[in-house]
mmCIF file of C-alpha atoms and ligand atoms in Angstrom:
data_model
loop_
_atom_site.group_PDB
_atom_site.id
_atom_site.type_symbol
_atom_site.label_atom_id
_atom_site.label_comp_id
_atom_site.label_asym_id
_atom_site.label_seq_id
_atom_site.Cartn_x
_atom_site.Cartn_y
_atom_site.Cartn_z
ATOM 1 C CA MET A 18 -93.059 -92.657 73.740
ATOM 2 C CA ILE A 19 -92.314 -91.615 77.332
ATOM 3 C CA SER A 20 -91.736 -87.870 77.586
ATOM 4 C CA GLU A 21 -88.858 -86.015 79.201
ATOM 5 C CA PRO A 22 -89.507 -84.216 82.541
ATOM 6 C CA ARG A 23 -89.660 -80.789 80.894
ATOM 7 C CA HIS A 24 -92.598 -81.943 78.746
ATOM 8 C CA PHE A 25 -94.558 -82.922 81.862
ATOM 9 C CA ALA A 26 -93.854 -79.516 83.396
ATOM 10 C CA ALA A 27 -95.086 -77.767 80.233
ATOM 11 C CA LEU A 28 -98.169 -79.994 80.123
ATOM 12 C CA ALA A 29 -98.973 -79.244 83.767
ATOM 13 C CA ALA A 30 -98.789 -75.495 83.094
ATOM 14 C CA ARG A 31 -101.037 -75.800 80.038
ATOM 15 C CA LEU A 32 -103.710 -77.934 81.753
ATOM 16 C CA ARG A 33 -104.110 -75.817 84.910
ATOM 17 C CA TRP A 34 -107.723 -75.092 85.983
ATOM 18 C CA ASP A 35 -109.518 -73.518 88.917
ATOM 19 C CA ALA A 36 -111.138 -75.795 91.503
ATOM 20 C CA ASP A 37 -113.247 -72.887 92.780
ATOM 21 C CA GLY A 38 -114.424 -71.968 89.293
ATOM 22 C CA ILE A 39 -116.767 -74.942 88.912
ATOM 23 C CA ASP A 40 -120.320 -74.131 90.047
ATOM 24 C CA LEU A 41 -121.788 -77.227 91.714
ATOM 25 C CA SER A 42 -125.067 -75.666 92.894
ATOM 26 C CA ALA A 43 -127.247 -77.137 90.101
ATOM 27 C CA ASP A 44 -125.622 -80.535 90.696
ATOM 28 C CA ARG A 45 -126.507 -80.244 94.376
ATOM 29 C CA ARG A 46 -130.177 -79.797 93.456
ATOM 30 C CA ALA A 47 -130.030 -82.732 91.013
ATOM 31 C CA TRP A 48 -128.314 -84.933 93.644
ATOM 32 C CA GLY A 49 -131.542 -85.307 95.623
ATOM 33 C CA THR A 50 -133.385 -86.622 92.566
ATOM 34 C CA LEU A 51 -130.950 -89.485 91.868
ATOM 35 C CA GLU A 52 -132.041 -93.053 92.448
ATOM 36 C CA GLN A 53 -130.959 -94.227 95.905
ATOM 37 C CA GLY A 54 -128.545 -96.970 94.797
ATOM 38 C CA ARG A 55 -126.780 -94.641 92.419
ATOM 39 C CA ARG A 56 -126.524 -91.964 95.092
ATOM 40 C CA ARG A 57 -125.058 -94.530 97.487
ATOM 41 C CA ARG A 58 -122.394 -95.653 94.987
ATOM 42 C CA LEU A 59 -121.528 -92.059 94.130
ATOM 43 C CA THR A 60 -121.282 -91.206 97.834
ATOM 44 C CA VAL A 61 -118.708 -93.974 98.426
ATOM 45 C CA LEU A 62 -116.680 -92.909 95.393
ATOM 46 C CA LEU A 63 -116.761 -89.183 96.173
ATOM 47 C CA ALA A 64 -115.995 -89.720 99.865
ATOM 48 C CA GLY A 65 -113.056 -91.941 98.862
ATOM 49 C CA PHE A 66 -111.702 -89.211 96.597
ATOM 50 C CA CYS A 67 -112.108 -86.562 99.328
ATOM 51 C CA VAL A 68 -109.754 -88.560 101.550
ATOM 52 C CA ALA A 69 -107.436 -89.846 98.808
ATOM 53 C CA GLU A 70 -106.763 -86.488 97.136
ATOM 54 C CA TYR A 71 -106.023 -84.837 100.471
ATOM 55 C CA GLN A 72 -103.572 -87.626 101.341
ATOM 56 C CA VAL A 73 -101.762 -87.659 97.993
ATOM 57 C CA ALA A 74 -101.336 -83.872 98.176
ATOM 58 C CA GLU A 75 -99.793 -84.205 101.665
ATOM 59 C CA GLU A 76 -97.644 -87.257 101.028
ATOM 60 C CA LEU A 77 -96.079 -85.995 97.802
ATOM 61 C CA THR A 78 -93.917 -83.557 99.813
ATOM 62 C CA PRO A 79 -90.794 -85.790 100.237
ATOM 63 C CA PHE A 80 -90.717 -86.768 96.548
ATOM 64 C CA GLU A 81 -89.407 -83.405 95.368
ATOM 65 C CA PRO A 82 -86.194 -83.382 97.484
ATOM 66 C CA ALA A 83 -85.612 -87.076 96.681
ATOM 67 C CA ALA A 84 -85.625 -86.418 92.897
ATOM 68 C CA ARG A 85 -82.314 -87.064 91.168
ATOM 69 C CA ASP A 86 -82.288 -83.834 89.134
ATOM 70 C CA PRO A 87 -83.886 -80.358 89.266
ATOM 71 C CA ALA A 88 -86.092 -80.947 86.202
ATOM 72 C CA THR A 89 -87.704 -83.991 87.825
ATOM 73 C CA ALA A 90 -88.042 -82.139 91.142
ATOM 74 C CA ALA A 91 -89.902 -79.340 89.319
ATOM 75 C CA VAL A 92 -92.391 -81.848 87.910
ATOM 76 C CA PHE A 93 -93.081 -83.245 91.391
ATOM 77 C CA ALA A 94 -93.751 -79.641 92.487
ATOM 78 C CA ALA A 95 -96.170 -79.155 89.571
ATOM 79 C CA GLN A 96 -97.891 -82.410 90.430
ATOM 80 C CA ARG A 97 -98.257 -81.320 94.034
ATOM 81 C CA ALA A 98 -100.016 -78.149 92.858
ATOM 82 C CA ASP A 99 -102.419 -80.383 90.900
ATOM 83 C CA GLU A 100 -103.078 -82.587 93.928
ATOM 84 C CA ARG A 101 -103.808 -79.558 96.102
ATOM 85 C CA ARG A 102 -106.287 -78.397 93.469
ATOM 86 C CA HIS A 103 -107.910 -81.840 93.458
ATOM 87 C CA ALA A 104 -108.080 -81.829 97.264
ATOM 88 C CA ARG A 105 -109.753 -78.401 97.155
ATOM 89 C CA LEU A 106 -112.252 -79.584 94.534
ATOM 90 C CA PHE A 107 -113.237 -82.651 96.564
ATOM 91 C CA ASP A 108 -113.530 -80.574 99.713
ATOM 92 C CA ARG A 109 -116.079 -78.475 97.807
ATOM 93 C CA VAL A 110 -117.777 -81.686 96.661
ATOM 94 C CA ALA A 111 -117.924 -82.816 100.309
ATOM 95 C CA MET A 112 -119.553 -79.521 101.274
ATOM 96 C CA VAL A 113 -121.910 -78.937 98.369
ATOM 97 C CA ILE A 114 -122.829 -82.432 97.156
ATOM 98 C CA LEU A 115 -122.363 -84.662 100.209
ATOM 99 C CA GLY A 116 -123.521 -81.972 102.647
ATOM 100 C CA ALA A 117 -120.523 -82.371 104.963
ATOM 101 C CA PRO A 118 -120.873 -80.046 107.962
ATOM 102 C CA GLY A 119 -117.902 -78.279 109.499
ATOM 103 C CA ALA A 120 -116.199 -74.919 109.364
ATOM 104 C CA ASP A 121 -112.972 -76.222 107.825
ATOM 105 C CA ALA A 122 -111.669 -78.882 105.448
ATOM 106 C CA ARG A 123 -110.375 -81.024 108.308
ATOM 107 C CA SER A 124 -113.775 -81.388 109.964
ATOM 108 C CA ARG A 125 -115.489 -81.979 106.635
ATOM 109 C CA ARG A 126 -112.933 -84.707 105.902
ATOM 110 C CA GLN A 127 -113.717 -86.348 109.225
ATOM 111 C CA PHE A 128 -117.375 -86.464 108.176
ATOM 112 C CA VAL A 129 -116.696 -88.058 104.768
ATOM 113 C CA ARG A 130 -114.142 -90.539 106.164
ATOM 114 C CA ALA A 131 -117.074 -92.380 107.708
ATOM 115 C CA LEU A 132 -118.577 -92.792 104.213
ATOM 116 C CA ALA A 133 -115.435 -94.128 102.532
ATOM 117 C CA PRO A 134 -114.415 -97.824 102.460
ATOM 118 C CA ALA A 135 -112.073 -98.741 105.344
ATOM 119 C CA PRO A 136 -109.520 -100.534 103.079
ATOM 120 C CA LEU A 137 -109.271 -97.376 100.975
ATOM 121 C CA LEU A 138 -108.557 -95.286 104.080
ATOM 122 C CA ASP A 139 -105.877 -97.782 105.047
ATOM 123 C CA LEU A 140 -104.195 -97.545 101.635
ATOM 124 C CA PHE A 141 -104.027 -93.758 101.575
ATOM 125 C CA GLU A 142 -103.766 -92.839 105.260
ATOM 126 C CA HIS A 143 -101.433 -95.615 106.399
ATOM 127 C CA GLU A 144 -99.683 -97.405 103.539
ATOM 128 C CA LEU A 145 -98.965 -94.247 101.535
ATOM 129 C CA ALA A 146 -98.078 -92.298 104.685
ATOM 130 C CA ARG A 147 -95.573 -95.024 105.665
ATOM 131 C CA ALA A 148 -93.942 -94.938 102.207
ATOM 132 C CA ALA A 149 -93.693 -91.125 102.294
ATOM 133 C CA SER A 150 -92.143 -91.189 105.788
ATOM 134 C CA ALA A 151 -89.567 -93.746 104.633
ATOM 135 C CA LEU A 152 -88.739 -91.602 101.596
ATOM 136 C CA ALA A 153 -88.329 -88.502 103.758
ATOM 137 C CA VAL A 154 -85.405 -90.122 105.600
ATOM 138 C CA ASP A 155 -84.007 -92.262 102.768
ATOM 139 C CA PRO A 156 -84.127 -90.971 99.158
ATOM 140 C CA SER A 157 -83.103 -94.426 97.890
ATOM 141 C CA CYS A 158 -86.725 -95.477 98.561
ATOM 142 C CA LEU A 159 -87.859 -93.350 95.588
ATOM 143 C CA ALA A 160 -88.568 -96.279 93.233
ATOM 144 C CA ASP A 161 -90.653 -98.073 95.864
ATOM 145 C CA SER A 162 -92.518 -94.865 96.674
ATOM 146 C CA ILE A 163 -93.284 -94.070 93.020
ATOM 147 C CA SER A 164 -94.397 -97.678 92.533
ATOM 148 C CA LEU A 165 -96.988 -97.265 95.246
ATOM 149 C CA TYR A 166 -97.985 -93.645 94.617
ATOM 150 C CA HIS A 167 -97.986 -93.295 90.836
ATOM 151 C CA LEU A 168 -98.406 -96.822 89.560
ATOM 152 C CA ILE A 169 -100.677 -98.454 92.135
ATOM 153 C CA LEU A 170 -102.647 -95.673 93.822
ATOM 154 C CA GLU A 171 -102.946 -93.287 90.892
ATOM 155 C CA GLY A 172 -102.578 -95.752 88.010
ATOM 156 C CA VAL A 173 -104.958 -98.364 89.376
ATOM 157 C CA VAL A 174 -107.020 -97.282 92.402
ATOM 158 C CA LEU A 175 -107.792 -93.676 91.459
ATOM 159 C CA THR A 176 -108.069 -94.451 87.749
ATOM 160 C CA ALA A 177 -110.711 -97.091 88.514
ATOM 161 C CA GLY A 178 -112.520 -94.630 90.791
ATOM 162 C CA GLU A 179 -112.515 -91.934 88.101
ATOM 163 C CA LEU A 180 -113.856 -94.342 85.481
ATOM 164 C CA ALA A 181 -116.582 -95.480 87.886
ATOM 165 C CA LEU A 182 -117.526 -91.860 88.624
ATOM 166 C CA LEU A 183 -117.607 -90.967 84.925
ATOM 167 C CA SER A 184 -119.758 -94.026 84.238
ATOM 168 C CA GLU A 185 -122.200 -93.081 87.024
ATOM 169 C CA LEU A 186 -122.329 -89.503 85.681
ATOM 170 C CA GLU A 187 -122.500 -90.459 82.011
ATOM 171 C CA ASP A 188 -126.128 -89.396 81.514
ATOM 172 C CA GLY A 189 -125.346 -85.775 82.371
ATOM 173 C CA SER A 190 -127.521 -85.614 85.504
ATOM 174 C CA LEU A 191 -124.725 -83.786 87.341
ATOM 175 C CA PRO A 192 -122.904 -82.071 84.457
ATOM 176 C CA HIS A 193 -120.575 -79.804 86.427
ATOM 177 C CA LEU A 194 -119.425 -82.578 88.717
ATOM 178 C CA ARG A 195 -118.797 -84.705 85.657
ATOM 179 C CA GLN A 196 -116.771 -81.907 84.064
ATOM 180 C CA ALA A 197 -114.708 -81.620 87.265
ATOM 181 C CA ILE A 198 -113.988 -85.373 87.308
ATOM 182 C CA GLU A 199 -112.922 -85.205 83.661
ATOM 183 C CA LEU A 200 -110.423 -82.475 84.556
ATOM 184 C CA VAL A 201 -109.062 -84.510 87.467
ATOM 185 C CA GLU A 202 -108.769 -87.602 85.273
ATOM 186 C CA ARG A 203 -106.865 -85.597 82.640
ATOM 187 C CA ASP A 204 -104.356 -84.435 85.270
ATOM 188 C CA GLU A 205 -103.981 -87.936 86.669
ATOM 189 C CA ARG A 206 -103.072 -89.292 83.241
ATOM 190 C CA TRP A 207 -99.925 -87.187 83.110
ATOM 191 C CA HIS A 208 -99.119 -87.975 86.754
ATOM 192 C CA VAL A 209 -99.085 -91.689 85.939
ATOM 193 C CA GLY A 210 -97.058 -91.069 82.760
ATOM 194 C CA PHE A 211 -94.565 -89.113 84.812
ATOM 195 C CA GLY A 212 -94.334 -91.940 87.345
ATOM 196 C CA LEU A 213 -93.551 -94.358 84.540
ATOM 197 C CA ARG A 214 -90.898 -91.984 83.222
ATOM 198 C CA CYS A 215 -89.282 -91.907 86.671
ATOM 199 C CA MET A 216 -89.352 -95.697 86.909
ATOM 200 C CA LEU A 217 -87.506 -95.933 83.587
ATOM 201 C CA ASP A 218 -84.746 -93.737 84.976
ATOM 202 C CA LEU A 219 -84.597 -95.409 88.382
ATOM 203 C CA ARG A 220 -84.349 -99.008 87.092
ATOM 204 C CA PRO A 221 -86.106 -100.551 90.071
ATOM 205 C CA ALA A 222 -85.100 -103.887 91.551
ATOM 206 C CA PRO A 223 -86.716 -106.956 89.912
ATOM 207 C CA ALA A 224 -88.474 -107.754 93.190
ATOM 208 C CA THR A 225 -90.175 -104.337 93.129
ATOM 209 C CA VAL A 226 -91.380 -104.919 89.584
ATOM 210 C CA ARG A 227 -92.732 -108.417 90.279
ATOM 211 C CA ARG A 228 -94.829 -107.076 93.129
ATOM 212 C CA LEU A 229 -96.511 -104.393 91.023
ATOM 213 C CA LEU A 230 -99.018 -106.487 89.130
ATOM 214 C CA ARG A 231 -100.329 -108.345 92.134
ATOM 215 C CA ALA A 232 -100.237 -105.165 94.225
ATOM 216 C CA GLY A 233 -102.493 -103.470 91.656
ATOM 217 C CA GLU A 234 -105.056 -106.271 91.851
ATOM 218 C CA LEU A 235 -105.080 -106.229 95.642
ATOM 219 C CA ALA A 236 -105.259 -102.442 95.928
ATOM 220 C CA LEU A 237 -108.160 -102.265 93.505
ATOM 221 C CA GLN A 238 -110.247 -104.349 95.907
ATOM 222 C CA ALA A 239 -110.170 -101.422 98.363
ATOM 223 C CA TRP A 240 -113.131 -99.802 96.594
ATOM 224 C CA GLY A 241 -115.358 -102.826 97.145
ATOM 225 C CA ALA A 242 -118.428 -103.264 94.961
ATOM 226 C CA VAL A 243 -118.569 -99.713 93.557
ATOM 227 C CA ILE A 244 -116.125 -100.683 90.797
ATOM 228 C CA ALA A 245 -117.884 -102.715 88.104
ATOM 229 C CA PRO A 246 -116.099 -105.848 86.818
ATOM 230 C CA GLY A 247 -115.662 -104.268 83.359
ATOM 231 C CA ILE A 248 -113.792 -101.291 84.814
ATOM 232 C CA ARG A 249 -111.738 -103.589 87.049
ATOM 233 C CA SER A 250 -110.563 -105.643 84.054
ATOM 234 C CA ARG A 251 -109.901 -102.582 81.935
ATOM 235 C CA VAL A 252 -107.774 -100.888 84.591
ATOM 236 C CA LEU A 253 -105.723 -103.997 85.374
ATOM 237 C CA ALA A 254 -105.124 -104.576 81.650
ATOM 238 C CA GLN A 255 -103.928 -100.980 81.348
ATOM 239 C CA HIS A 256 -101.688 -101.452 84.411
ATOM 240 C CA ARG A 257 -100.010 -104.438 82.763
ATOM 241 C CA ARG A 258 -99.649 -102.632 79.416
ATOM 242 C CA ARG A 259 -97.936 -99.718 81.143
ATOM 243 C CA LEU A 260 -95.484 -102.005 82.908
ATOM 244 C CA VAL A 261 -94.745 -103.800 79.658
ATOM 245 C CA ALA A 262 -94.402 -100.514 77.749
ATOM 246 C CA VAL A 263 -91.641 -99.243 80.009
ATOM 247 C CA GLY A 264 -89.932 -102.639 80.091
ATOM 248 C CA LEU A 265 -90.800 -103.367 83.683
ATOM 249 C CA LEU A 266 -92.540 -106.608 82.734
ATOM 250 C CA PRO A 267 -91.995 -108.946 79.801
ATOM 251 C CA ALA A 268 -94.910 -108.979 77.338
ATOM 252 C CA MET A 269 -96.869 -112.146 78.089
ATOM 253 C CA ARG A 270 -98.648 -113.696 75.147
ATOM 254 C CA GLY A 271 -102.131 -114.932 75.892
ATOM 255 C CA HIS A 272 -102.011 -113.838 79.524
ATOM 256 C CA ASP A 273 -105.370 -112.824 80.964
ATOM 257 C CA VAL A 274 -104.419 -109.252 81.727
ATOM 258 C CA GLY A 275 -107.633 -108.531 83.524
ATOM 259 C CA GLY A 276 -107.866 -111.919 85.149
ATOM 260 C CA ARG A 277 -108.033 -112.923 88.774
ATOM 261 C CA ALA A 278 -104.691 -114.706 88.905
ATOM 262 C CA ALA A 279 -101.377 -112.902 88.521
HETATM 263 FE FE1 LIG B 1 -105.128 -86.105 92.263
HETATM 264 FE FE1 LIG B 2 -102.317 -87.401 90.862
#
Protein backbone atom coordinates (compact mmCIF):
# COMPACT_ATOMS: atom_id res chain seq x y z
CA MET A 1 0.00 0.00 0.00
CA ILE A 2 2.84 2.40 0.85
CA SER A 3 5.28 2.73 -2.05
CA GLU A 4 9.04 2.38 -2.03
CA PRO A 5 11.16 5.57 -2.38
CA ARG A 6 11.98 4.88 -6.03
CA HIS A 7 8.26 4.96 -6.88
CA PHE A 8 7.93 8.44 -5.37
CA ALA A 9 10.92 9.62 -7.41
CA ALA A 10 9.37 8.23 -10.61
CA LEU A 11 6.01 9.80 -9.74
CA ALA A 12 7.64 13.19 -9.12
CA ALA A 13 9.34 13.06 -12.53
CA ARG A 14 6.08 12.13 -14.26
CA LEU A 15 3.97 14.84 -12.59
CA ARG A 16 6.34 17.78 -13.20
CA TRP A 17 4.70 20.99 -14.52
CA ASP A 18 5.69 24.57 -15.21
CA ALA A 19 4.69 27.26 -12.71
CA ASP A 20 5.31 29.96 -15.33
CA GLY A 21 3.22 28.18 -17.94
CA ILE A 22 -0.13 28.98 -16.31
CA ASP A 23 -1.65 32.21 -17.66
CA LEU A 24 -3.43 33.99 -14.80
CA SER A 25 -4.35 37.19 -16.69
CA ALA A 26 -8.02 36.25 -17.29
CA ASP A 27 -8.31 35.21 -13.64
CA ARG A 28 -6.95 38.61 -12.63
CA ARG A 29 -9.77 40.30 -14.57
CA ALA A 30 -12.37 37.96 -13.04
CA TRP A 31 -10.97 38.57 -9.52
CA GLY A 32 -12.44 42.08 -9.41
CA THR A 33 -15.93 40.74 -10.16
CA LEU A 34 -16.02 38.28 -7.23
CA GLU A 35 -18.31 38.94 -4.30
CA GLN A 36 -16.42 40.72 -1.52
CA GLY A 37 -16.67 37.98 1.13
CA ARG A 38 -15.43 35.36 -1.28
CA ARG A 39 -12.56 37.59 -2.37
CA ARG A 40 -11.64 38.13 1.28
CA ARG A 41 -11.58 34.39 2.05
CA LEU A 42 -9.57 33.67 -1.09
CA THR A 43 -7.12 36.45 -0.19
CA VAL A 44 -6.42 34.89 3.23
CA LEU A 45 -5.97 31.44 1.71
CA LEU A 46 -3.74 32.58 -1.16
CA ALA A 47 -1.64 34.83 1.08
CA GLY A 48 -1.20 31.90 3.49
CA PHE A 49 0.01 29.69 0.65
CA CYS A 50 2.43 32.38 -0.59
CA VAL A 51 4.18 32.31 2.79
CA ALA A 52 3.79 28.58 3.48
CA GLU A 53 5.14 27.33 0.14
CA TYR A 54 8.15 29.62 0.36
CA GLN A 55 8.89 28.35 3.88
CA VAL A 56 8.48 24.65 3.09
CA ALA A 57 10.80 25.02 0.08
CA GLU A 58 13.45 26.65 2.31
CA GLU A 59 13.10 24.39 5.32
CA LEU A 60 13.23 21.11 3.40
CA THR A 61 16.99 21.60 2.86
CA PRO A 62 18.26 19.64 5.93
CA PHE A 63 15.99 16.65 5.25
CA GLU A 64 18.03 15.37 2.31
CA PRO A 65 21.35 14.94 4.20
CA ALA A 66 19.49 13.47 7.20
CA ALA A 67 17.93 10.69 5.06
CA ARG A 68 19.07 7.18 5.94
CA ASP A 69 19.71 6.05 2.35
CA PRO A 70 20.42 7.64 -1.06
CA ALA A 71 17.05 6.63 -2.54
CA THR A 72 15.17 8.48 0.21
CA ALA A 73 17.53 11.46 -0.09
CA ALA A 74 16.73 11.63 -3.83
CA VAL A 75 13.01 11.81 -3.07
CA PHE A 76 13.55 14.70 -0.65
CA ALA A 77 15.45 16.45 -3.48
CA ALA A 78 12.54 15.83 -5.88
CA GLN A 79 10.11 17.14 -3.30
CA ARG A 80 12.20 20.26 -2.84
CA ALA A 81 11.99 20.91 -6.59
CA ASP A 82 8.19 20.65 -6.27
CA GLU A 83 8.11 23.07 -3.35
CA ARG A 84 10.22 25.60 -5.25
CA ARG A 85 7.75 25.33 -8.13
CA HIS A 86 4.86 25.88 -5.72
CA ALA A 87 6.64 28.89 -4.20
CA ARG A 88 7.15 30.33 -7.69
CA LEU A 89 3.49 29.76 -8.58
CA PHE A 90 2.25 31.52 -5.43
CA ASP A 91 4.66 34.38 -5.98
CA ARG A 92 2.99 34.83 -9.38
CA VAL A 93 -0.41 34.61 -7.66
CA ALA A 94 0.73 37.33 -5.23
CA MET A 95 1.74 39.54 -8.15
CA VAL A 96 -1.07 38.90 -10.61
CA ILE A 97 -4.09 38.09 -8.44
CA LEU A 98 -3.38 39.82 -5.12
CA GLY A 99 -1.61 42.77 -6.76
CA ALA A 100 1.44 42.58 -4.50
CA PRO A 101 3.87 45.39 -5.33
CA GLY A 102 7.62 44.91 -5.25
CA ALA A 103 10.46 44.18 -7.62
CA ASP A 104 11.30 40.78 -6.12
CA ALA A 105 9.68 37.79 -4.44
CA ARG A 106 10.93 38.85 -1.01
CA SER A 107 9.18 42.22 -1.09
CA ARG A 108 6.01 40.70 -2.52
CA ARG A 109 6.06 38.15 0.31
CA GLN A 110 6.33 40.96 2.84
CA PHE A 111 3.18 42.47 1.33
CA VAL A 112 1.15 39.23 1.48
CA ARG A 113 2.38 38.34 4.99
CA ALA A 114 0.15 41.13 6.27
CA LEU A 115 -2.85 39.37 4.68
CA ALA A 116 -2.16 35.91 6.12
CA PRO A 117 -3.35 34.71 9.56
CA ALA A 118 -0.74 35.29 12.29
CA PRO A 119 -0.98 31.71 13.69
CA LEU A 120 -0.25 30.38 10.20
CA LEU A 121 2.86 32.57 9.95
CA ASP A 122 3.96 31.26 13.33
CA LEU A 123 3.57 27.63 12.24
CA PHE A 124 5.58 27.99 9.05
CA GLU A 125 8.06 30.75 9.89
CA HIS A 126 8.86 29.76 13.47
CA GLU A 127 7.76 26.23 14.36
CA LEU A 128 8.87 24.68 11.06
CA ALA A 129 12.05 26.77 11.00
CA ARG A 130 12.91 25.56 14.53
CA ALA A 131 12.39 21.90 13.53
CA ALA A 132 14.54 22.33 10.41
CA SER A 133 17.34 23.99 12.41
CA ALA A 134 17.27 21.13 14.93
CA LEU A 135 17.43 18.58 12.10
CA ALA A 136 20.37 20.38 10.50
CA VAL A 137 22.52 19.71 13.58
CA ASP A 138 21.01 16.38 14.66
CA PRO A 139 19.78 13.88 12.02
CA SER A 140 18.12 11.80 14.76
CA CYS A 141 15.37 14.47 14.78
CA LEU A 142 14.18 13.22 11.36
CA ALA A 143 11.02 11.48 12.65
CA ASP A 144 9.95 14.57 14.61
CA SER A 145 10.67 16.80 11.62
CA ILE A 146 8.72 14.62 9.17
CA SER A 147 5.86 14.47 11.68
CA LEU A 148 5.60 18.23 11.64
CA TYR A 149 6.42 18.87 7.98
CA HIS A 150 4.72 16.05 6.10
CA LEU A 151 2.00 14.87 8.44
CA ILE A 152 0.85 18.05 10.17
CA LEU A 153 1.72 20.96 7.88
CA GLU A 154 1.26 19.24 4.53
CA GLY A 155 -1.17 16.48 5.55
CA VAL A 156 -3.49 18.68 7.58
CA VAL A 157 -2.88 22.44 7.26
CA LEU A 158 -2.06 22.70 3.56
CA THR A 159 -4.50 19.95 2.58
CA ALA A 160 -7.31 21.85 4.30
CA GLY A 161 -6.20 25.06 2.58
CA GLU A 162 -6.17 23.38 -0.84
CA LEU A 163 -9.64 21.91 -0.31
CA ALA A 164 -10.94 25.32 0.79
CA LEU A 165 -9.40 26.97 -2.28
CA LEU A 166 -10.84 24.33 -4.61
CA SER A 167 -14.25 24.76 -2.98
CA GLU A 168 -14.10 28.56 -3.40
CA LEU A 169 -13.04 28.10 -7.05
CA GLU A 170 -15.47 25.29 -7.82
CA ASP A 171 -17.73 27.36 -10.09
CA GLY A 172 -14.92 28.00 -12.56
CA SER A 173 -14.81 31.79 -12.09
CA LEU A 174 -11.00 31.65 -11.98
CA PRO A 175 -10.28 28.53 -14.06
CA HIS A 176 -6.51 28.86 -14.43
CA LEU A 177 -5.97 29.49 -10.75
CA ARG A 178 -8.13 26.48 -10.01
CA GLN A 179 -6.08 24.36 -12.41
CA ALA A 180 -2.89 25.52 -10.66
CA ILE A 181 -4.27 24.59 -7.22
CA GLU A 182 -5.25 21.16 -8.54
CA LEU A 183 -1.66 20.63 -9.69
CA VAL A 184 -0.29 21.70 -6.31
CA GLU A 185 -2.74 19.43 -4.51
CA ARG A 186 -1.70 16.49 -6.70
CA ASP A 187 1.97 17.05 -5.79
CA GLU A 188 1.15 17.41 -2.11
CA ARG A 189 -0.61 14.04 -2.10
CA TRP A 190 2.61 12.22 -2.94
CA HIS A 191 4.59 14.38 -0.49
CA VAL A 192 2.32 13.24 2.34
CA GLY A 193 2.48 9.61 1.13
CA PHE A 194 6.25 9.85 1.12
CA GLY A 195 6.24 11.25 4.66
CA LEU A 196 4.16 8.30 5.80
CA ARG A 197 6.58 5.93 4.07
CA CYS A 198 9.47 7.54 5.96
CA MET A 199 7.62 7.25 9.26
CA LEU A 200 7.14 3.52 8.67
CA ASP A 201 10.89 3.12 8.26
CA LEU A 202 11.84 5.39 11.15
CA ARG A 203 9.55 3.77 13.75
CA PRO A 204 9.01 6.94 15.75
CA ALA A 205 8.76 6.98 19.53
CA PRO A 206 5.25 6.35 20.94
CA ALA A 207 5.24 9.85 22.42
CA THR A 208 5.75 11.34 18.95
CA VAL A 209 2.84 9.33 17.58
CA ARG A 210 0.46 10.25 20.41
CA ARG A 211 1.08 13.93 19.79
CA LEU A 212 0.21 13.76 16.09
CA LEU A 213 -3.55 13.63 16.29
CA ARG A 214 -3.93 16.50 18.70
CA ALA A 215 -1.21 18.46 16.90
CA GLY A 216 -3.21 18.16 13.66
CA GLU A 217 -6.34 19.56 15.31
CA LEU A 218 -4.45 22.47 16.85
CA ALA A 219 -2.51 23.31 13.69
CA LEU A 220 -5.66 23.33 11.60
CA GLN A 221 -7.00 26.20 13.71
CA ALA A 222 -4.23 28.42 12.27
CA TRP A 223 -6.37 29.17 9.21
CA GLY A 224 -9.20 30.60 11.30
CA ALA A 225 -12.67 30.83 9.78
CA VAL A 226 -11.66 30.33 6.13
CA ILE A 227 -11.81 26.54 6.58
CA ALA A 228 -15.42 25.34 6.63
CA PRO A 229 -16.39 22.81 9.33
CA GLY A 230 -17.01 20.11 6.68
CA ILE A 231 -13.46 20.43 5.35
CA ARG A 232 -12.06 20.52 8.89
CA SER A 233 -13.77 17.22 9.77
CA ARG A 234 -12.81 15.59 6.49
CA VAL A 235 -9.13 16.49 6.83
CA LEU A 236 -8.88 15.37 10.46
CA ALA A 237 -10.60 12.08 9.59
CA GLN A 238 -8.08 11.57 6.79
CA HIS A 239 -5.22 12.41 9.18
CA ARG A 240 -6.38 9.69 11.57
CA ARG A 241 -6.87 7.16 8.75
CA ARG A 242 -3.33 7.78 7.54
CA LEU A 243 -1.89 7.26 11.00
CA VAL A 244 -3.90 4.07 11.41
CA ALA A 245 -2.94 2.84 7.93
CA VAL A 246 0.77 2.98 8.67
CA GLY A 247 0.29 1.50 12.14
CA LEU A 248 1.10 4.69 13.98
CA LEU A 249 -2.24 4.63 15.79
CA PRO A 250 -4.51 1.74 16.73
CA ALA A 251 -7.80 1.72 14.80
CA MET A 252 -10.41 3.11 17.18
CA ARG A 253 -13.91 1.79 16.71
CA GLY A 254 -16.62 4.40 16.96
CA HIS A 255 -14.17 7.24 17.58
CA ASP A 256 -15.30 10.60 16.24
CA VAL A 257 -12.44 11.06 13.83
CA GLY A 258 -13.44 14.56 12.94
CA GLY A 259 -14.52 15.49 16.42
CA ARG A 260 -13.34 18.22 18.74
CA ALA A 261 -11.83 15.96 21.38
CA ALA A 262 -8.77 13.80 20.74
FE1 LIG B 1 4.06 22.64 -1.70
FE1 LIG C 1 4.68 19.61 -0.29
